[in-house]
Tab-separated table of C-alpha atoms and ligand atoms in Angstrom:
chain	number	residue	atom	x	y	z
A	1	UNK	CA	42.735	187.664	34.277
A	2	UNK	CA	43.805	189.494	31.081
A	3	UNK	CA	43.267	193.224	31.323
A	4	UNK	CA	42.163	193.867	27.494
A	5	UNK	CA	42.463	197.985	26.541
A	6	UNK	CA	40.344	198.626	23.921
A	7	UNK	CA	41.819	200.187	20.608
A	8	UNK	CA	43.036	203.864	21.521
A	9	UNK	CA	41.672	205.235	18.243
A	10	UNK	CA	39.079	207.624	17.124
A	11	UNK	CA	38.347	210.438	14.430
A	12	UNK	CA	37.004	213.833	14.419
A	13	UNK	CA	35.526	215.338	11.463
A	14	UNK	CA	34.529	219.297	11.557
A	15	UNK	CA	33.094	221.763	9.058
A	16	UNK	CA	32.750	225.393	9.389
A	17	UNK	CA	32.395	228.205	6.731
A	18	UNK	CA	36.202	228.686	7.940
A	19	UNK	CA	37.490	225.506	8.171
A	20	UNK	CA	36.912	221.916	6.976
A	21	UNK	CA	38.868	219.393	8.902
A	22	UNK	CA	39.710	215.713	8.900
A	23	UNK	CA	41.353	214.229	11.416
A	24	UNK	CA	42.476	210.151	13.077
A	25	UNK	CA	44.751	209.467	15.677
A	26	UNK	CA	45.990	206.271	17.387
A	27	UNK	CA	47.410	206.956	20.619
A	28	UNK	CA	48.919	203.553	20.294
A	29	UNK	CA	50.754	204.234	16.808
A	30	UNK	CA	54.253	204.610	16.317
A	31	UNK	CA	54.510	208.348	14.952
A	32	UNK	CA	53.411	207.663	11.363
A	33	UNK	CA	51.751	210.724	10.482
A	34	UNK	CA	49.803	212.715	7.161
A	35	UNK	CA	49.559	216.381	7.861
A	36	UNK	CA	48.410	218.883	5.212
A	37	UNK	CA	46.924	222.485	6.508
A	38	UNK	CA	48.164	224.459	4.029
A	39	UNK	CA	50.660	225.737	6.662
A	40	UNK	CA	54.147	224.415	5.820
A	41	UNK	CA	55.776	225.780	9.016
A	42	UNK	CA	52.496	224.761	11.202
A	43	UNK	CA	53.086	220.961	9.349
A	44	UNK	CA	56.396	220.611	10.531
A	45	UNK	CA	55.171	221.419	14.436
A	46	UNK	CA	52.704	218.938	14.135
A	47	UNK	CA	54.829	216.639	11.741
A	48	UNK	CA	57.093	216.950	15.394
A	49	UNK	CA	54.561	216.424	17.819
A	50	UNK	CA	53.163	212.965	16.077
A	51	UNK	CA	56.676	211.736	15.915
A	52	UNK	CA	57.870	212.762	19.554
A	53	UNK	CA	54.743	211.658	20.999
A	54	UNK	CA	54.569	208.234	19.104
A	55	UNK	CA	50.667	209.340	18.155
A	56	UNK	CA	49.640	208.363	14.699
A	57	UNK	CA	48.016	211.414	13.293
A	58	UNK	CA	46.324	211.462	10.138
A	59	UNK	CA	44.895	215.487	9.552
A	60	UNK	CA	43.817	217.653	6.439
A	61	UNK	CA	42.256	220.895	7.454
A	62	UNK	CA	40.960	223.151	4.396
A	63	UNK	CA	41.168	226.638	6.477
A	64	UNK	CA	40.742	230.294	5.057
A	65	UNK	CA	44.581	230.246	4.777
A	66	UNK	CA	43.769	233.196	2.123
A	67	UNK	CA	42.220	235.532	5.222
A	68	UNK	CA	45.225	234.961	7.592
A	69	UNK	CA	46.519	231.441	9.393
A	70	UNK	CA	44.237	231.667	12.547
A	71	UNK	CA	41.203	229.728	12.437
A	72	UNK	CA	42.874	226.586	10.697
A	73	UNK	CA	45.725	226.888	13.524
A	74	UNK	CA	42.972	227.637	16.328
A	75	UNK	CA	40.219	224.970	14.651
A	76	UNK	CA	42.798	221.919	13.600
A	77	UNK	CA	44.218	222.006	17.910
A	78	UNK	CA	40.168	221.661	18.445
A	79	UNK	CA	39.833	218.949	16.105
A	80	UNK	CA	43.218	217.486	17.583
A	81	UNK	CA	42.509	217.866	20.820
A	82	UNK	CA	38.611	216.332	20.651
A	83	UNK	CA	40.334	213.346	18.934
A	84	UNK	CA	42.801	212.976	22.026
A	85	UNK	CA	40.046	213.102	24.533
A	86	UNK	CA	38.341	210.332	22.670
A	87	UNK	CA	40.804	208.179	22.030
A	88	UNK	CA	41.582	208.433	25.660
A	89	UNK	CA	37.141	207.252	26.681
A	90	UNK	CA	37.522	206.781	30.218
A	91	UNK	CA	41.342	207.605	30.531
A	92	UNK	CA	41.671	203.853	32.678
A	93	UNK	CA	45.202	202.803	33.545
A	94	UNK	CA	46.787	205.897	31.778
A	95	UNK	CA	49.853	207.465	34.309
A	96	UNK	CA	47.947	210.940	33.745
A	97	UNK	CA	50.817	213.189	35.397
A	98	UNK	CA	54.229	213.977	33.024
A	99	UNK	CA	56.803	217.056	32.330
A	100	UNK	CA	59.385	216.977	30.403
A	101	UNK	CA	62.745	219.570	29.775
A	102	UNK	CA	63.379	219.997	26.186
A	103	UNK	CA	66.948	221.914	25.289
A	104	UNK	CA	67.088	222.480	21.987
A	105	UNK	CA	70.157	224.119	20.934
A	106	UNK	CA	70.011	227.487	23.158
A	107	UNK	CA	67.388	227.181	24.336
A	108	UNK	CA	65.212	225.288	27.043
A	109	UNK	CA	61.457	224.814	27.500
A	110	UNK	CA	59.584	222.870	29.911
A	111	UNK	CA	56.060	221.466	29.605
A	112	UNK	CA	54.067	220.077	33.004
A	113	UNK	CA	50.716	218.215	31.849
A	114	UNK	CA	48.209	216.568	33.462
A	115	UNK	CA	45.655	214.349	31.770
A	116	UNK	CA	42.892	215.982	34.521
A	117	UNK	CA	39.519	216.233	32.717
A	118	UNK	CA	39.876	220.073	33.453
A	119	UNK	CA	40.882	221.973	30.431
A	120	UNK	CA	43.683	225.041	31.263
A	121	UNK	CA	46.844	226.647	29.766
A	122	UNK	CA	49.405	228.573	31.072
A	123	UNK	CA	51.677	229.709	28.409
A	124	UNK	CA	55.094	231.508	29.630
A	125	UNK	CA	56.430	231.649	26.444
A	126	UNK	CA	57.287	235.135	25.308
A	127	UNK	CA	57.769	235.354	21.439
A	128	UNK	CA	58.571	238.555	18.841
A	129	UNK	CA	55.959	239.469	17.456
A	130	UNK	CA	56.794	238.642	14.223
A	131	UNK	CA	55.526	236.281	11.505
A	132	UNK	CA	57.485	232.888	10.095
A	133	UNK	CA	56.320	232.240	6.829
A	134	UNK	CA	52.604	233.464	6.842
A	135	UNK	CA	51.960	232.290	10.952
A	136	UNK	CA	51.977	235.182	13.320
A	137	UNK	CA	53.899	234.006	16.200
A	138	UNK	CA	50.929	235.095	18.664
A	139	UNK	CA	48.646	232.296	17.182
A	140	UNK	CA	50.778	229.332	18.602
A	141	UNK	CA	49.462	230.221	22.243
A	142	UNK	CA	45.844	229.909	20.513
A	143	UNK	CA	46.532	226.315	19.079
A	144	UNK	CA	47.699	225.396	22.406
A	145	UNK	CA	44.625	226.813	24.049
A	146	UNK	CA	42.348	225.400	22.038
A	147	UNK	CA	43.646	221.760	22.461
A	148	UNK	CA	43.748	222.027	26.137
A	149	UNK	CA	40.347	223.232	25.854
A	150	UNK	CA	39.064	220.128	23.698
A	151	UNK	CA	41.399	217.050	25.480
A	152	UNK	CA	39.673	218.732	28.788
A	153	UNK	CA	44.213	218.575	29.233
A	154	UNK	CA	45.972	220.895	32.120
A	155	UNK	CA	48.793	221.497	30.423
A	156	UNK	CA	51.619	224.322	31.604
A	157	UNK	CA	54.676	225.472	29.259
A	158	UNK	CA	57.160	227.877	29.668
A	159	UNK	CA	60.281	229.184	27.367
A	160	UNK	CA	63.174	228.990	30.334
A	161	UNK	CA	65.206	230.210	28.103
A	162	UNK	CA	66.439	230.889	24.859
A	163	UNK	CA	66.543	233.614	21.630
A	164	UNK	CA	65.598	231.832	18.276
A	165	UNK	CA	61.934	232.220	17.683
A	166	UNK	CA	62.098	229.100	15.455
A	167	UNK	CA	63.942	227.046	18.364
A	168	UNK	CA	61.424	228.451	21.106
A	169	UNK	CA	57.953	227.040	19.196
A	170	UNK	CA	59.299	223.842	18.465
A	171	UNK	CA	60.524	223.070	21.950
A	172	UNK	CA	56.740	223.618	22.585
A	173	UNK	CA	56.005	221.645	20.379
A	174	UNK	CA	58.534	218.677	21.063
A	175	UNK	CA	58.218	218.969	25.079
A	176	UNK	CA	54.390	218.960	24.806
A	177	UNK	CA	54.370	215.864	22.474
A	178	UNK	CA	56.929	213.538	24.861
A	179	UNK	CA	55.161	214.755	27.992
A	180	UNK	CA	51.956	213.777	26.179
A	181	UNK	CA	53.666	210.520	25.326
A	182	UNK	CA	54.143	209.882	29.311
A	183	UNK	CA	50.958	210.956	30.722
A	184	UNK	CA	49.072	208.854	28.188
A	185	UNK	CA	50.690	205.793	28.179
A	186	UNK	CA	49.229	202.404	30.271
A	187	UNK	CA	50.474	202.027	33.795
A	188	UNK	CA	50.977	198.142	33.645
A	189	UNK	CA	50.039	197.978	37.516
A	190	UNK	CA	46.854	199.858	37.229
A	191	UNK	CA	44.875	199.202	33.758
A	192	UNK	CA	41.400	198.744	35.474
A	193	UNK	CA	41.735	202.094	37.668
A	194	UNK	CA	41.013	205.175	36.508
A	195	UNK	CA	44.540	207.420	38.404
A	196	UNK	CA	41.939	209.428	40.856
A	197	UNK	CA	40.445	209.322	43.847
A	198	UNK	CA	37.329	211.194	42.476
A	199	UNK	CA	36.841	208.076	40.381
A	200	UNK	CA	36.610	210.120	37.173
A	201	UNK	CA	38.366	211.965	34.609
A	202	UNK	CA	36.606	212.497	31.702
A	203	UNK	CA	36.403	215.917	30.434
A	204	UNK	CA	34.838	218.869	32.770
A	205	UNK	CA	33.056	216.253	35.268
B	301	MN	MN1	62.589	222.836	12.953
């Protein structure tokens, strides 16, 4: 018997008087990726989680960029993260459990996730409160919230070490996206099982 996966695609379109995003993914891709928010630095993280997660991502987000860069960056991990848990339906045959240690010069960051169903974040990652290009450093704990929140995805990071703030966010970045990678990938030996003994994970059930 052939186990057949369906097509681990989907889209997510949202509008707000804030923000207007576009957004398709293909869990299945090969890290091809179009990302324009208006954020160059906030591109680049996303530019690196695509490409170290081997997710096709194709997002535009139109944000009030002009008020200050957090609703786009809290709105466009919503929109991410809701086009995640869809691509993922019934999260069948998917390993579901990965972490990953990311050194990246000085500095090393770990990310545990689990693909539960039950959003959460802890974020041990203590940045200067300072701004890189127009993104307050505070607002990358937000993105990561709100995609945890929206791929119903446990998801735990921490900053072991290290002391440039550039360095620091993209190990977040980069250790989230290969950890996502893992824990979303088929498990060869289990496509028609979804990995729990409840029998479910789809979001908050
Ligand atoms: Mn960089």
């Amino acid at each position: 018997m052939t186990n057949k996966i369906d097509d681990r695609i989907s889209s997510v379109n949202r509008k707000t008087n804030e923000t207007d995003i576009e957004v398709k993914v293909n869990l299945d891709g090969i890290g091809e990726n179009q990302i324009r928010t208006g954020l160059s630095f906030f591109d680049h993280m996303l530019q690196q989680l695509s490409k170290h997660s081997l997710i096709d991502i194709d997002l535009t987000c139109i944000g009030d960029i002009n008020v200050d860069s957090h609703h786009t960056m809290e709105d466009v991990g919503w929109a991410l993260g809701k086009a995640i848990n869809d691509a993922l339906d019934n999260r069948k045959g998917i390993k579901r459990y990965s972490h990953v240690y990311l050194p990246m010069d000085e500095c090393l960051t770990r990310c545990c996730i689990d693909v539960s169903g039950r959003p959460w974040l802890i974020w041990n990652v203590f940045l200067p409160n300072i701004s890189i290009k127009e993104i307050e450093t505070e607002i990358f704990k937000e993105f990561f919230h709100s995609f945890s929140q929206s791929a119903c995805l446990t998801i735990h990071l921490e900053n072991i070490y290290g002391q440039n703030t550039h360095h620091i966010i993209e190990s977040c970045f980069k250790s989230f996206a290969i950890s996502l990678r893992d824990a979303v990938s088929l498990d060869k030996r289990n496509l028609d099982n979804v990995p729990s003994t409840k029998g479910t994970l789809i979001g908050n059930k």
